[in-house]
mmCIF file of C-alpha atoms in Angstrom:
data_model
loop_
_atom_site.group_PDB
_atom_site.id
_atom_site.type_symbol
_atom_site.label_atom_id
_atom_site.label_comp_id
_atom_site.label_asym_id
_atom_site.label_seq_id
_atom_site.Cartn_x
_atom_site.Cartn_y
_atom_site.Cartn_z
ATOM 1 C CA UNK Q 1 91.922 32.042 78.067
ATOM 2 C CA UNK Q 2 95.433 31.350 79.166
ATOM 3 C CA UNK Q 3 95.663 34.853 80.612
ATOM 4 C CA UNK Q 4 92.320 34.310 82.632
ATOM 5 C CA UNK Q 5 93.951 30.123 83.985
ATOM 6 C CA UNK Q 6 96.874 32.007 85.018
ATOM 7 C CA UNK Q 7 94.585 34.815 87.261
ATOM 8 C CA UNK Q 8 92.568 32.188 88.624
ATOM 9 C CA UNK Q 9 95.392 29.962 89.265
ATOM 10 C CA UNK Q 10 96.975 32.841 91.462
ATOM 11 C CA UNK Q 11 93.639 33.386 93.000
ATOM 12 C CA UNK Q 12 92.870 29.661 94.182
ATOM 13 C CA UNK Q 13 96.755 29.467 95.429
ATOM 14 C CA UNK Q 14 96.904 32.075 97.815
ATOM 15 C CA UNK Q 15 92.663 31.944 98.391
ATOM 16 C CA UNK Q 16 93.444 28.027 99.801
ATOM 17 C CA UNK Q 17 96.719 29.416 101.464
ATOM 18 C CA UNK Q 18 95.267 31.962 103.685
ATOM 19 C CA UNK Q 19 92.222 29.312 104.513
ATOM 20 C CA UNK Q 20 94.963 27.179 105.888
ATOM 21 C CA UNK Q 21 96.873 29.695 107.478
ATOM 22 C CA UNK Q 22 94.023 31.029 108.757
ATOM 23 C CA UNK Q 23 92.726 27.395 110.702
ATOM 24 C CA UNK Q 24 96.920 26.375 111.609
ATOM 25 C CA UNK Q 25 96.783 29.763 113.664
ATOM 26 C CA UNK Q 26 94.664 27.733 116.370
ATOM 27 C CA UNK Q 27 96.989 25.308 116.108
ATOM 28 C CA UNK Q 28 99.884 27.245 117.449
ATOM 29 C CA UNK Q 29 101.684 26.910 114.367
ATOM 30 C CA UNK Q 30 102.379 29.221 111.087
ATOM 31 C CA UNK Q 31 102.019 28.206 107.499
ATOM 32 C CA UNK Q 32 105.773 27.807 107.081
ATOM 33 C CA UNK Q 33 106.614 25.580 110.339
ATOM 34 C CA UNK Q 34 103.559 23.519 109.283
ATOM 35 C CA UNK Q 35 105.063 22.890 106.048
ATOM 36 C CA UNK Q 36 108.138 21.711 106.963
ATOM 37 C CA UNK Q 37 106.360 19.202 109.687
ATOM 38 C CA UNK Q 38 103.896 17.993 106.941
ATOM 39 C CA UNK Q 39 107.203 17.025 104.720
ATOM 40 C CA UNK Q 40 109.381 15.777 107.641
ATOM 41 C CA UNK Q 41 106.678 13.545 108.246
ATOM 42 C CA UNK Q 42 106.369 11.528 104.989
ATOM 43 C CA UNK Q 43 110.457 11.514 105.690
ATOM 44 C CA UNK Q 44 111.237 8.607 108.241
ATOM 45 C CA UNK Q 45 114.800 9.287 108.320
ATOM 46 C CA UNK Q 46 114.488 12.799 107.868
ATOM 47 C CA UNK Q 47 115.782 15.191 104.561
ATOM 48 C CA UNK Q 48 118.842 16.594 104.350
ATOM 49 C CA UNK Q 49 118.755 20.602 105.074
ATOM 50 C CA UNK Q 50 119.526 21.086 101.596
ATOM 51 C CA UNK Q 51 116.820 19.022 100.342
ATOM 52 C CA UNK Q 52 114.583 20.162 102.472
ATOM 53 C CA UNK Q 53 115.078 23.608 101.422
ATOM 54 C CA UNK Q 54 114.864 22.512 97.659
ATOM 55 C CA UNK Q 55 111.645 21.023 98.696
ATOM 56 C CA UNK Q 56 110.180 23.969 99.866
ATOM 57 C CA UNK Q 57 111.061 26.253 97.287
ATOM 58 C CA UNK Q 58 112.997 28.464 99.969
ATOM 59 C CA UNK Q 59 116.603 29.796 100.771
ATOM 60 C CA UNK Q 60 118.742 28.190 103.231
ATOM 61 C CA UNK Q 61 118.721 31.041 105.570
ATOM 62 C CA UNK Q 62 115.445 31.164 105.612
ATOM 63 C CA UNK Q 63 115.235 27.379 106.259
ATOM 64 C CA UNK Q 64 117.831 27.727 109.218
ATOM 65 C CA UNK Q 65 115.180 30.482 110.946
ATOM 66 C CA UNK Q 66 112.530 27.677 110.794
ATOM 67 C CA UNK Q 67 114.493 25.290 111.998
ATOM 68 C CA UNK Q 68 115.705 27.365 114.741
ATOM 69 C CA UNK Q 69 112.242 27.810 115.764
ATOM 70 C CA UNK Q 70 110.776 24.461 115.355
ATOM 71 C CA UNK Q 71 114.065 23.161 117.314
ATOM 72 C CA UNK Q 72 113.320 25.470 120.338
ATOM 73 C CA UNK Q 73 109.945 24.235 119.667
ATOM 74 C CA UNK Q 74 111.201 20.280 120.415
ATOM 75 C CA UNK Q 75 109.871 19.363 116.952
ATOM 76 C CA UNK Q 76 112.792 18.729 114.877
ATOM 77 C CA UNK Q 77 116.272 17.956 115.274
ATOM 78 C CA UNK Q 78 119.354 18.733 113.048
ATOM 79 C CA UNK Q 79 121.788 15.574 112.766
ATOM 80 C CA UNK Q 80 124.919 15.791 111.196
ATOM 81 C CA UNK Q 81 125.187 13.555 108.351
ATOM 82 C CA UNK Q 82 127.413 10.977 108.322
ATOM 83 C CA UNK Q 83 130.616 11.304 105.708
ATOM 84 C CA UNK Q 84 130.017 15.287 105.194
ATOM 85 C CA UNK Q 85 130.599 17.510 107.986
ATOM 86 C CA UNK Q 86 128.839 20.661 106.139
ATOM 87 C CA UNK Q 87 125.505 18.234 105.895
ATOM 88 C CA UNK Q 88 122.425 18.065 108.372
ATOM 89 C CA UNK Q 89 119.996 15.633 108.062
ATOM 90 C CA UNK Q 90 117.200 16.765 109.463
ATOM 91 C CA UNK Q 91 113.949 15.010 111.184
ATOM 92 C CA UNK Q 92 111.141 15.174 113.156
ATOM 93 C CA UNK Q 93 111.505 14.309 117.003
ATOM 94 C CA UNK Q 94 108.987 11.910 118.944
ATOM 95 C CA UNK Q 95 107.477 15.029 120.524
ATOM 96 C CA UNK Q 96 106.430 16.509 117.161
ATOM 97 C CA UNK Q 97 103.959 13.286 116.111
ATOM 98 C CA UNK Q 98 100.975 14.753 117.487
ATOM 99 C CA UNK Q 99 101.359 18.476 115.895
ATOM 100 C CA UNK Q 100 102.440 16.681 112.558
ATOM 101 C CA UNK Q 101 99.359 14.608 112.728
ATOM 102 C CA UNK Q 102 97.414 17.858 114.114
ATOM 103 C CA UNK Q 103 98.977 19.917 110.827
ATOM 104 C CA UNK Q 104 98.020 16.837 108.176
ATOM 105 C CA UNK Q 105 94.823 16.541 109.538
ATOM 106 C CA UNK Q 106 93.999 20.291 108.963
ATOM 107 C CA UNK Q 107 95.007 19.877 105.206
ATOM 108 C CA UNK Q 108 93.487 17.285 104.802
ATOM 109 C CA UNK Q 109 89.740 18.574 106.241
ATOM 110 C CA UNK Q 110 90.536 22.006 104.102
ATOM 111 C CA UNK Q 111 91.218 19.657 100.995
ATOM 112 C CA UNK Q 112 88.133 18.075 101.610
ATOM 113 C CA UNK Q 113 86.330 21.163 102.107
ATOM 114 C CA UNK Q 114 87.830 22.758 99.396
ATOM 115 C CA UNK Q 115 86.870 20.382 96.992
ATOM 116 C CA UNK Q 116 83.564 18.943 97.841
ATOM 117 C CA UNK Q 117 81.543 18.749 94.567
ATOM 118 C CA UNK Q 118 84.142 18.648 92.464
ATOM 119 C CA UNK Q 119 83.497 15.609 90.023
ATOM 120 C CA UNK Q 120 86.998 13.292 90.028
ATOM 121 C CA UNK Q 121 87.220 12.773 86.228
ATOM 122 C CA UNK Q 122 87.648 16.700 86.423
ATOM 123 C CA UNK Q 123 90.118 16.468 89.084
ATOM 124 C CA UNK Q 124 92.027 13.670 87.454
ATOM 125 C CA UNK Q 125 91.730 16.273 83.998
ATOM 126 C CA UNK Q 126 93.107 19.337 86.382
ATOM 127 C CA UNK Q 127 95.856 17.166 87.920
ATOM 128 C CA UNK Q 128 96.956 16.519 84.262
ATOM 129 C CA UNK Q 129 97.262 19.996 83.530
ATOM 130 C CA UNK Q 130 98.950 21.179 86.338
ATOM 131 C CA UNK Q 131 101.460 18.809 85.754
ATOM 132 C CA UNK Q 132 102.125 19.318 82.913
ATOM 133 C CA UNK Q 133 102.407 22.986 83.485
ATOM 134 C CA UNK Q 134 105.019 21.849 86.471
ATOM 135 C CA UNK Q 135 107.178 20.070 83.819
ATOM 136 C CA UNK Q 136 107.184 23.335 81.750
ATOM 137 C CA UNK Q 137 108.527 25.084 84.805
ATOM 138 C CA UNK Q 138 111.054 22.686 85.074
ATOM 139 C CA UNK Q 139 112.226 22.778 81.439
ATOM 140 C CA UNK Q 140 112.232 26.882 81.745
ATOM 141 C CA UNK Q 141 114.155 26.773 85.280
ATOM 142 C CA UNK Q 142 116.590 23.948 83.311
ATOM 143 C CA UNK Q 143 116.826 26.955 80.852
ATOM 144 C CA UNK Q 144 117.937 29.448 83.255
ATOM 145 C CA UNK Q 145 114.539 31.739 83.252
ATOM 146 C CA UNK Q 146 115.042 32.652 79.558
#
């Protein structure tokens, strides 16, 4: 049984990533820029690059290429942070309301999509699981991956 969750588990991840992949691409956007605009946007003064990063389970470099894009893009801007010159605060610029909005409301049709049918008391059931599965992963990152 737990061998068969964690399959599935994979399966539904990556199935409802490529869906939304799939439907950003006529957006103009990828999965990754989209991610970072969805985030920015519950953000009204922005993360810090090294939250942001933390947020999105990704390396700084990596984070830095987004940016870089999404800057040339007119959709973010990197602000130094006040009190520590190695620190960017970064947020979303006036232009990038509209393609935020755009991104959020194609997650949130795929959601609905995705999980028409599904009764809520089994929702509310899988929602417990999962986090409780999330604090596990915490306690075994706290642990150092043993």
């Amino acid at each position: 049984m737990r061998e068969a969750f964690g399959a599935e588990l994979r399966r539904v991840f990556f199935r409802w990533r490529s869906c939304f992949d799939a439907e950003l691409r006529a957006s103009g956007q990828t999965l990754a820029r989209a991610r970072v605009l969805a985030l920015l946007a519950q953000e009204e003064d922005g993360l810090l690059q090294r939250e942001l990063a933390l947020q999105l389970s990704i390396e700084n470099p990596t984070l830095v290429r987004l940016l870089d894009g999404l800057e040339r893009q007119g959709l973010v801007a990197r602000v130094p942070e006040a009190g520590d010159r190695r620190a960017n605060r970064v947020a979303l610029t006036s232009q990038a309301s509209p393609v935020a909005a755009e991104v959020t409301g194609i997650s949130g049709r795929l959601r609905d999509r995705v999980l028409q049918g599904v009764d809520e008391a089994d929702l509310a059931t899988a929602l417990r699981v999962l986090r409780s599965i999330s604090a596990n992963l915490d306690a075994v990152a706290g642990e150092g991956g043993r």
